[in-house]
Amino acid sequence: MTSAHGSRGLDEQAVLLVAGLADLAVTTIGSAVGTLQGLVRRADGPDIARDAQRDLMARGRIALDRYAAAPAAHLEVLARHALAAQHSMAQHTTAPGTAPGDDA
């Protein structure tokens, strides 16, 4: 197989994959539209919409918790910076022969 044939094969695969995804999306959207039309005709439509909104928000929270890294605790970060600065300052200001923290 030459590189031209291999490239054409990959191009064809890409086109087929995109076409398959597009068909799947159209089918899914069509099914969703049919379901929504059925829900709109129901008397408890507003209740269903509220429940769907709550469910989507819960799924959103779960997705964010799963993929987002937890931020560092702000006060803990500040405390670590302060300790590092104190330690650095103590090392630079200590007289020869004395230990940091000696008040002699």
mmCIF file of C-alpha atoms in Angstrom:
data_model
loop_
_atom_site.group_PDB
_atom_site.id
_atom_site.type_symbol
_atom_site.label_atom_id
_atom_site.label_comp_id
_atom_site.label_asym_id
_atom_site.label_seq_id
_atom_site.Cartn_x
_atom_site.Cartn_y
_atom_site.Cartn_z
ATOM 1 C CA MET A 1 0.000 0.000 0.000
ATOM 2 C CA THR A 2 1.470 3.342 -0.988
ATOM 3 C CA SER A 3 1.200 6.502 1.051
ATOM 4 C CA ALA A 4 -1.372 7.905 -1.425
ATOM 5 C CA HIS A 5 -3.611 4.872 -0.902
ATOM 6 C CA GLY A 6 -3.118 5.052 2.865
ATOM 7 C CA SER A 7 -3.965 8.740 2.933
ATOM 8 C CA ARG A 8 -7.057 8.186 0.816
ATOM 9 C CA GLY A 9 -8.118 5.373 3.152
ATOM 10 C CA LEU A 10 -7.739 7.620 6.199
ATOM 11 C CA ASP A 11 -9.655 10.402 4.461
ATOM 12 C CA GLU A 12 -12.448 7.977 3.623
ATOM 13 C CA GLN A 13 -12.532 6.724 7.218
ATOM 14 C CA ALA A 14 -12.745 10.292 8.508
ATOM 15 C CA VAL A 15 -15.619 11.096 6.142
ATOM 16 C CA LEU A 16 -17.452 7.924 7.146
ATOM 17 C CA LEU A 17 -16.968 8.691 10.848
ATOM 18 C CA VAL A 18 -18.265 12.248 10.454
ATOM 19 C CA ALA A 19 -21.239 11.037 8.412
ATOM 20 C CA GLY A 20 -22.016 8.403 11.041
ATOM 21 C CA LEU A 21 -21.827 10.961 13.842
ATOM 22 C CA ALA A 22 -24.057 13.366 11.899
ATOM 23 C CA ASP A 23 -26.624 10.603 11.320
ATOM 24 C CA LEU A 24 -26.549 9.668 14.986
ATOM 25 C CA ALA A 25 -27.012 13.324 15.992
ATOM 26 C CA VAL A 26 -29.975 13.768 13.628
ATOM 27 C CA THR A 27 -31.593 10.584 14.885
ATOM 28 C CA THR A 28 -31.053 11.563 18.512
ATOM 29 C CA ILE A 29 -32.382 15.079 17.968
ATOM 30 C CA GLY A 30 -35.426 13.713 16.144
ATOM 31 C CA SER A 31 -36.138 11.360 19.008
ATOM 32 C CA ALA A 32 -35.689 14.154 21.551
ATOM 33 C CA VAL A 33 -38.053 16.437 19.639
ATOM 34 C CA GLY A 34 -40.699 13.711 19.595
ATOM 35 C CA THR A 35 -40.280 13.191 23.327
ATOM 36 C CA LEU A 36 -40.515 16.933 23.991
ATOM 37 C CA GLN A 37 -43.681 17.206 21.917
ATOM 38 C CA GLY A 38 -45.208 14.437 24.000
ATOM 39 C CA LEU A 39 -44.174 16.180 27.220
ATOM 40 C CA VAL A 40 -45.587 19.540 26.131
ATOM 41 C CA ARG A 41 -48.993 17.940 25.647
ATOM 42 C CA ARG A 42 -49.035 16.687 29.230
ATOM 43 C CA ALA A 43 -50.772 18.667 31.968
ATOM 44 C CA ASP A 44 -47.821 18.308 34.358
ATOM 45 C CA GLY A 45 -45.373 19.797 31.861
ATOM 46 C CA PRO A 46 -44.139 22.598 34.173
ATOM 47 C CA ASP A 47 -43.414 20.073 36.931
ATOM 48 C CA ILE A 48 -41.485 17.890 34.511
ATOM 49 C CA ALA A 49 -39.522 20.926 33.286
ATOM 50 C CA ARG A 50 -38.591 21.865 36.879
ATOM 51 C CA ASP A 51 -37.501 18.307 37.609
ATOM 52 C CA ALA A 52 -35.462 18.221 34.413
ATOM 53 C CA GLN A 53 -33.771 21.508 35.334
ATOM 54 C CA ARG A 54 -32.878 20.172 38.806
ATOM 55 C CA ASP A 55 -31.559 16.953 37.294
ATOM 56 C CA LEU A 56 -29.429 18.815 34.761
ATOM 57 C CA MET A 57 -28.024 21.109 37.457
ATOM 58 C CA ALA A 58 -27.167 18.090 39.619
ATOM 59 C CA ARG A 59 -25.451 16.426 36.656
ATOM 60 C CA GLY A 60 -23.554 19.659 36.023
ATOM 61 C CA ARG A 61 -22.335 19.764 39.613
ATOM 62 C CA ILE A 62 -21.249 16.138 39.442
ATOM 63 C CA ALA A 63 -19.412 16.732 36.145
ATOM 64 C CA LEU A 64 -17.620 19.791 37.519
ATOM 65 C CA ASP A 65 -16.666 17.939 40.690
ATOM 66 C CA ARG A 66 -15.356 15.057 38.621
ATOM 67 C CA TYR A 67 -13.256 17.081 36.186
ATOM 68 C CA ALA A 68 -12.366 20.288 38.021
ATOM 69 C CA ALA A 69 -9.487 20.256 40.463
ATOM 70 C CA ALA A 70 -10.372 21.485 43.909
ATOM 71 C CA PRO A 71 -8.906 24.923 44.521
ATOM 72 C CA ALA A 72 -6.324 25.257 47.243
ATOM 73 C CA ALA A 73 -7.578 26.595 50.558
ATOM 74 C CA HIS A 74 -6.922 30.340 50.394
ATOM 75 C CA LEU A 75 -5.953 30.832 54.045
ATOM 76 C CA GLU A 76 -3.717 27.762 53.991
ATOM 77 C CA VAL A 77 -1.856 29.117 50.957
ATOM 78 C CA LEU A 78 -1.408 32.488 52.696
ATOM 79 C CA ALA A 79 -0.144 30.788 55.863
ATOM 80 C CA ARG A 80 2.399 28.755 53.883
ATOM 81 C CA HIS A 81 3.652 31.900 52.137
ATOM 82 C CA ALA A 82 3.952 33.699 55.477
ATOM 83 C CA LEU A 83 5.890 30.805 57.035
ATOM 84 C CA ALA A 84 8.186 30.600 54.029
ATOM 85 C CA ALA A 85 8.819 34.349 54.198
ATOM 86 C CA GLN A 86 9.518 34.179 57.947
ATOM 87 C CA HIS A 87 11.869 31.251 57.469
ATOM 88 C CA SER A 88 13.669 33.004 54.627
ATOM 89 C CA MET A 89 13.941 36.246 56.610
ATOM 90 C CA ALA A 90 15.200 34.402 59.707
ATOM 91 C CA GLN A 91 17.945 32.721 57.692
ATOM 92 C CA HIS A 92 19.121 36.013 56.227
ATOM 93 C CA THR A 93 19.048 38.023 59.464
ATOM 94 C CA THR A 94 20.578 35.473 61.877
ATOM 95 C CA ALA A 95 23.942 36.566 63.264
ATOM 96 C CA PRO A 96 26.762 34.027 63.061
ATOM 97 C CA GLY A 97 26.803 31.704 66.059
ATOM 98 C CA THR A 98 23.144 32.305 67.047
ATOM 99 C CA ALA A 99 20.093 30.273 66.264
ATOM 100 C CA PRO A 100 16.949 31.791 64.798
ATOM 101 C CA GLY A 101 14.537 32.744 67.535
ATOM 102 C CA ASP A 102 17.263 33.438 70.135
ATOM 103 C CA ASP A 103 16.568 36.726 71.866
ATOM 104 C CA ALA A 104 19.957 36.954 73.510
#
